[in-house]
Tab-separated table of C-alpha atoms in Angstrom:
chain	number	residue	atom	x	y	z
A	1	UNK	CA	-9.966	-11.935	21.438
A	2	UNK	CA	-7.240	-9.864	19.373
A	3	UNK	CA	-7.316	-6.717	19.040
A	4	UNK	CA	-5.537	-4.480	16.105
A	5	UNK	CA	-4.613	-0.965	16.033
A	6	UNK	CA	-2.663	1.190	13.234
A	7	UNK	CA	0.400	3.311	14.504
A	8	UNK	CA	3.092	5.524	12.309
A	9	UNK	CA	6.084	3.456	11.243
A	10	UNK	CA	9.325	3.517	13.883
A	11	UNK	CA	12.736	3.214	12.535
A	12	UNK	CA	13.247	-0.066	13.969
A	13	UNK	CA	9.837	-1.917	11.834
A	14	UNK	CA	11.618	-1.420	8.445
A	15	UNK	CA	13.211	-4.750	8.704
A	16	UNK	CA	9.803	-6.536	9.310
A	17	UNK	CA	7.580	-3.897	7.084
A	18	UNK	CA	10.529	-5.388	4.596
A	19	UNK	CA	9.536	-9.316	5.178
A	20	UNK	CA	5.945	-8.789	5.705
A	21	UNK	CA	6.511	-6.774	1.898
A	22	UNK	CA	8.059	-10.115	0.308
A	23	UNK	CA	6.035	-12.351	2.092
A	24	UNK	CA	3.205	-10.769	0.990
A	25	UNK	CA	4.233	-9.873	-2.539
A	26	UNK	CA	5.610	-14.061	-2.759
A	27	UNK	CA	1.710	-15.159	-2.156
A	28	UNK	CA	-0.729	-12.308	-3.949
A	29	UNK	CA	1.730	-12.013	-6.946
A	30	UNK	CA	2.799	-15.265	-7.242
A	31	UNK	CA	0.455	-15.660	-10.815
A	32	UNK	CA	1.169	-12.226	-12.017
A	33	UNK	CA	4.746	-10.968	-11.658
A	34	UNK	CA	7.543	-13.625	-12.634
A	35	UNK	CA	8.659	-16.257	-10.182
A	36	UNK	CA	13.003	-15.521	-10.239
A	37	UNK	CA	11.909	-12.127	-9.824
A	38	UNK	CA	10.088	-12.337	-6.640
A	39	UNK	CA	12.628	-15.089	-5.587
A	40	UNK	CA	15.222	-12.766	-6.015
A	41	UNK	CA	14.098	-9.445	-3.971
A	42	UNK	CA	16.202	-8.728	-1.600
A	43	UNK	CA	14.810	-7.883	1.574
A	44	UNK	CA	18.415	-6.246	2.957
A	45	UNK	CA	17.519	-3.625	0.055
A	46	UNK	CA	14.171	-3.012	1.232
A	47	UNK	CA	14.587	-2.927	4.556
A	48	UNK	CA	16.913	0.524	3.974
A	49	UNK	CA	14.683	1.660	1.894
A	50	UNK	CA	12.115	1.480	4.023
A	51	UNK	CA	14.320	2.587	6.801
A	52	UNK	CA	15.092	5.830	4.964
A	53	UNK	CA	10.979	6.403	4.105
A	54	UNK	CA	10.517	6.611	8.096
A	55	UNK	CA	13.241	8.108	9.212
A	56	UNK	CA	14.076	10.362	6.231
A	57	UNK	CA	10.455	11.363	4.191
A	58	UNK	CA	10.489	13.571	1.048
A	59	UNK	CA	7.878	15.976	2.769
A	60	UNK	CA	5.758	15.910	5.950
A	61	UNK	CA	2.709	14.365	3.905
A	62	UNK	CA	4.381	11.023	3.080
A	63	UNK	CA	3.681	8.542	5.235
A	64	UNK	CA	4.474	5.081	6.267
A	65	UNK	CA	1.260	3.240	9.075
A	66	UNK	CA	1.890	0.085	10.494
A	67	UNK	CA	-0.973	-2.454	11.518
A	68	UNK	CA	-0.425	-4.754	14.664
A	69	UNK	CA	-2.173	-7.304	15.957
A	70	UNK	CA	-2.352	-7.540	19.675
A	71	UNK	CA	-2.962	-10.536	21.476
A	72	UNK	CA	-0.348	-12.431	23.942
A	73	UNK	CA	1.842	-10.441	22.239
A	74	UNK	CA	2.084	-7.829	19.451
A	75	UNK	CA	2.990	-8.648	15.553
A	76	UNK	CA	3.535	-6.324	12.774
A	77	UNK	CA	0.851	-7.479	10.173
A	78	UNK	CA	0.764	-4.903	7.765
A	79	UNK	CA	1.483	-1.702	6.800
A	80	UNK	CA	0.345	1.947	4.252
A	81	UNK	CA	2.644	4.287	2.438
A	82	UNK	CA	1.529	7.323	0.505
A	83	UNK	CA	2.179	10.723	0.094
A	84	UNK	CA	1.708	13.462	-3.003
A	85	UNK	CA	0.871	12.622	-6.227
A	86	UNK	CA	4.385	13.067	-8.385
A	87	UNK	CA	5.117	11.318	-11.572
A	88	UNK	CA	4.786	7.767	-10.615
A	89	UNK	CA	0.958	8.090	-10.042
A	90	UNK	CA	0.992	9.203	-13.643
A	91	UNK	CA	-0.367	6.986	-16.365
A	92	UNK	CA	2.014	7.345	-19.621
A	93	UNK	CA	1.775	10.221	-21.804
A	94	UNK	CA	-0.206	12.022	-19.062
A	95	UNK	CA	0.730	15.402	-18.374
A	96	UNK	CA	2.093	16.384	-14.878
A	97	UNK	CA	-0.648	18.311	-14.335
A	98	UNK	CA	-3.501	15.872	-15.152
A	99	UNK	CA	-3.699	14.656	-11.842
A	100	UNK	CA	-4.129	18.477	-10.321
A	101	UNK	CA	-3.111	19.375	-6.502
A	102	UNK	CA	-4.794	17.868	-3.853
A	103	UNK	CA	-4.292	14.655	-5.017
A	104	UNK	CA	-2.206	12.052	-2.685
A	105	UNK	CA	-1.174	8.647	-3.861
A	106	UNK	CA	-1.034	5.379	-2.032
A	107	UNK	CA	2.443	3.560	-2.759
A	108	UNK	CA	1.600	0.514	-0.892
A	109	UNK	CA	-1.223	-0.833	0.703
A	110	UNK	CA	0.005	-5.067	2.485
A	111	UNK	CA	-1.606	-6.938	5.171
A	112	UNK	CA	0.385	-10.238	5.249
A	113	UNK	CA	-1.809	-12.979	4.036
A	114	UNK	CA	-1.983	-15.044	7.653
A	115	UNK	CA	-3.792	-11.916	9.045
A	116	UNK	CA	-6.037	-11.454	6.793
A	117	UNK	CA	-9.828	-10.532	6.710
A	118	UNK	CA	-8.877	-9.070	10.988
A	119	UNK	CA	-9.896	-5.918	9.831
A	120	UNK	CA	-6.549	-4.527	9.170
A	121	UNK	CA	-6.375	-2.855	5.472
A	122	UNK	CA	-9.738	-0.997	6.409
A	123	UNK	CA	-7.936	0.274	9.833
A	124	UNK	CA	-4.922	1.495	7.521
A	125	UNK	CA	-7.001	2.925	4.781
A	126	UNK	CA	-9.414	4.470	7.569
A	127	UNK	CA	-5.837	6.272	9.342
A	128	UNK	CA	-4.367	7.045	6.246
A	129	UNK	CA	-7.777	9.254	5.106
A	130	UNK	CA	-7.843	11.058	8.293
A	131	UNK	CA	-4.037	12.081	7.686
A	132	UNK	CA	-4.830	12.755	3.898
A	133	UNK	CA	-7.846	15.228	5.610
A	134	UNK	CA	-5.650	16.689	7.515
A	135	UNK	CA	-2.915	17.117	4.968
A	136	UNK	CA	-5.398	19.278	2.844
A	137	UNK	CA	-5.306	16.422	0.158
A	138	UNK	CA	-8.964	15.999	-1.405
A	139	UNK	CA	-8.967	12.865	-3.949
A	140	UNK	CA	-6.695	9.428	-3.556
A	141	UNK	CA	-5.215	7.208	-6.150
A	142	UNK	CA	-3.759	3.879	-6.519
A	143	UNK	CA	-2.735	1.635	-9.309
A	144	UNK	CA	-3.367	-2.450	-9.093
A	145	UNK	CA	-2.503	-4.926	-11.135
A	146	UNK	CA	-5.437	-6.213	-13.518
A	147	UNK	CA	-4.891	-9.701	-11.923
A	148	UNK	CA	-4.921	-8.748	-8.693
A	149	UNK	CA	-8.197	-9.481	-7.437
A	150	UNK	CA	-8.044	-9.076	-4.011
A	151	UNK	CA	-6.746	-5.618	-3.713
A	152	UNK	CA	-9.442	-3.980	-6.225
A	153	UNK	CA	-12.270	-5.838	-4.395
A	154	UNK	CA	-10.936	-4.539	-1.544
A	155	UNK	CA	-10.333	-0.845	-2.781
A	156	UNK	CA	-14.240	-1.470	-5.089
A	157	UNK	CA	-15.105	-2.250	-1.584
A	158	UNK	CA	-14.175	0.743	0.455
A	159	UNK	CA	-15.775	3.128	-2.746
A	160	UNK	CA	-12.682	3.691	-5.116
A	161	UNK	CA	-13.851	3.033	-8.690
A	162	UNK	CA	-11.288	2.833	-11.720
A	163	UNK	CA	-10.264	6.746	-13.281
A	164	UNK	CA	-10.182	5.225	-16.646
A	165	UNK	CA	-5.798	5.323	-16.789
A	166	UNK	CA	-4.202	2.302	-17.199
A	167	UNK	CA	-0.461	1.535	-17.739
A	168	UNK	CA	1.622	-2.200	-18.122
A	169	UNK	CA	4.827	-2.643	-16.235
A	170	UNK	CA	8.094	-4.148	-18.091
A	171	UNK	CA	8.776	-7.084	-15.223
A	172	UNK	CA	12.055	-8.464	-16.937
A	173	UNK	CA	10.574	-8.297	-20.524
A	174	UNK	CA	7.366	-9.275	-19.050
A	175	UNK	CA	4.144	-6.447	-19.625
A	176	UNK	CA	1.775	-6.675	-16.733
A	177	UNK	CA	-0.886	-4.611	-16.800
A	178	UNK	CA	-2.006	-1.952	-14.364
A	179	UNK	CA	-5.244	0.267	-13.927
A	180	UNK	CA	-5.638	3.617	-11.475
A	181	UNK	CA	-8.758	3.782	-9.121
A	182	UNK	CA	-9.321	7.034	-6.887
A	183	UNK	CA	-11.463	7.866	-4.949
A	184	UNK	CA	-12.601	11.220	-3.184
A	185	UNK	CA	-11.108	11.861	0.557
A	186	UNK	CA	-14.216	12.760	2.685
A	187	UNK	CA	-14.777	15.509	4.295
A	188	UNK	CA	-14.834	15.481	8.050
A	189	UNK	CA	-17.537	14.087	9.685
A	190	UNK	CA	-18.262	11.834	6.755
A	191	UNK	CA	-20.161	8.382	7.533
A	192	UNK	CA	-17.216	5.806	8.150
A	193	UNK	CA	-18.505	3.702	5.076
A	194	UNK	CA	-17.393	6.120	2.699
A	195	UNK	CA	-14.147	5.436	4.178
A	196	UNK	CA	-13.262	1.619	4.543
A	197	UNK	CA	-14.307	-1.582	3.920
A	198	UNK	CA	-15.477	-3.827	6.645
């Protein structure tokens, strides 16, 4: 039987938090964002990127979980990043302080598609709220794309409920449209269903 587990991001998984990204973003948003575009990320890019979010963080509050699988051997299956809410959590027009403090934002929220429904998103969401406790933060927010199914049944799922702000995204003159769900971090000792999905 496999087993999975959640860990924080090393330096050396930002090449394969990179491919399970694209391989990932290549299947859920293959009917929402344009094809050339998601042909054409580069995963040399992202893997940096990523390298520098691990090894390099704006403040002690972002953070970057990995999930792995565990079996024979161990695989890299998905992955979390959030940290404070700044101006990319904002919806347009809204003021900087609409949000308030306390708030933390998720960034990114993949399990790669082949290791799905293993219980992995609800044992990155699950770490990621104890770390948000501990960070002080008291409400969570993410945007998902309208289309996007999956992700908001899965966030619906786990108690986050839309905020009402919405936003579209210019993908190479194409709009795709966006909406923000939150939800509030518990306090401790909270039943685990408040927390994650099964």
């Amino acid at each position: 039987m496999a087993l999975g587990y959640v860990r924080p991001a090393r330096p050396e998984d930002a090449g394969e938090i990179a491919r399970i990204q694209l391989a990932t973003w290549r299947v859920a948003y293959r009917r929402i964002l344009p094809r050339h575009v998601l042909d054409n990320l580069d995963e040399e890019y992202l893997a940096r990127r990523w390298s520098a979010a691990v090894q390099e963080p704006p403040s002690g509050a972002h953070r970057v979980l990995v999930a792995v699988e565990q079996a024979e051997q161990s695989y890299l299956v998905g992955f979390a990043a959030s940290g404070p809410a700044d101006a990319e959590s904002l919806a347009p027009n809204e003021p900087a302080e609409a949000l308030g403090s306390g708030v933390v934002a998720v960034t990114d929220l993949l399990v790669e598609p082949r290791w799905g429904r293993r219980g992995h998103g609800s044992r990155l969401l699950a770490a990621s709220v104890d770390l948000w406790r501990s960070d002080g933060f008291d409400r969570a927010v993410a945007w998902a794309f309208d289309a996007d199914a999956a992700t908001r049944k899965f966030l619906t799922g786990a108690g986050w409920e839309p905020d009402g702000a919405a936003r579209a995204l210019d993908v190479d003159d194409m709009l795709v449209n966006q909406l923000r769900l939150h939800v509030a971090v518990p306090a401790e000792g909270a039943a685990e269903g408040d927390t994650a999905a099964g």
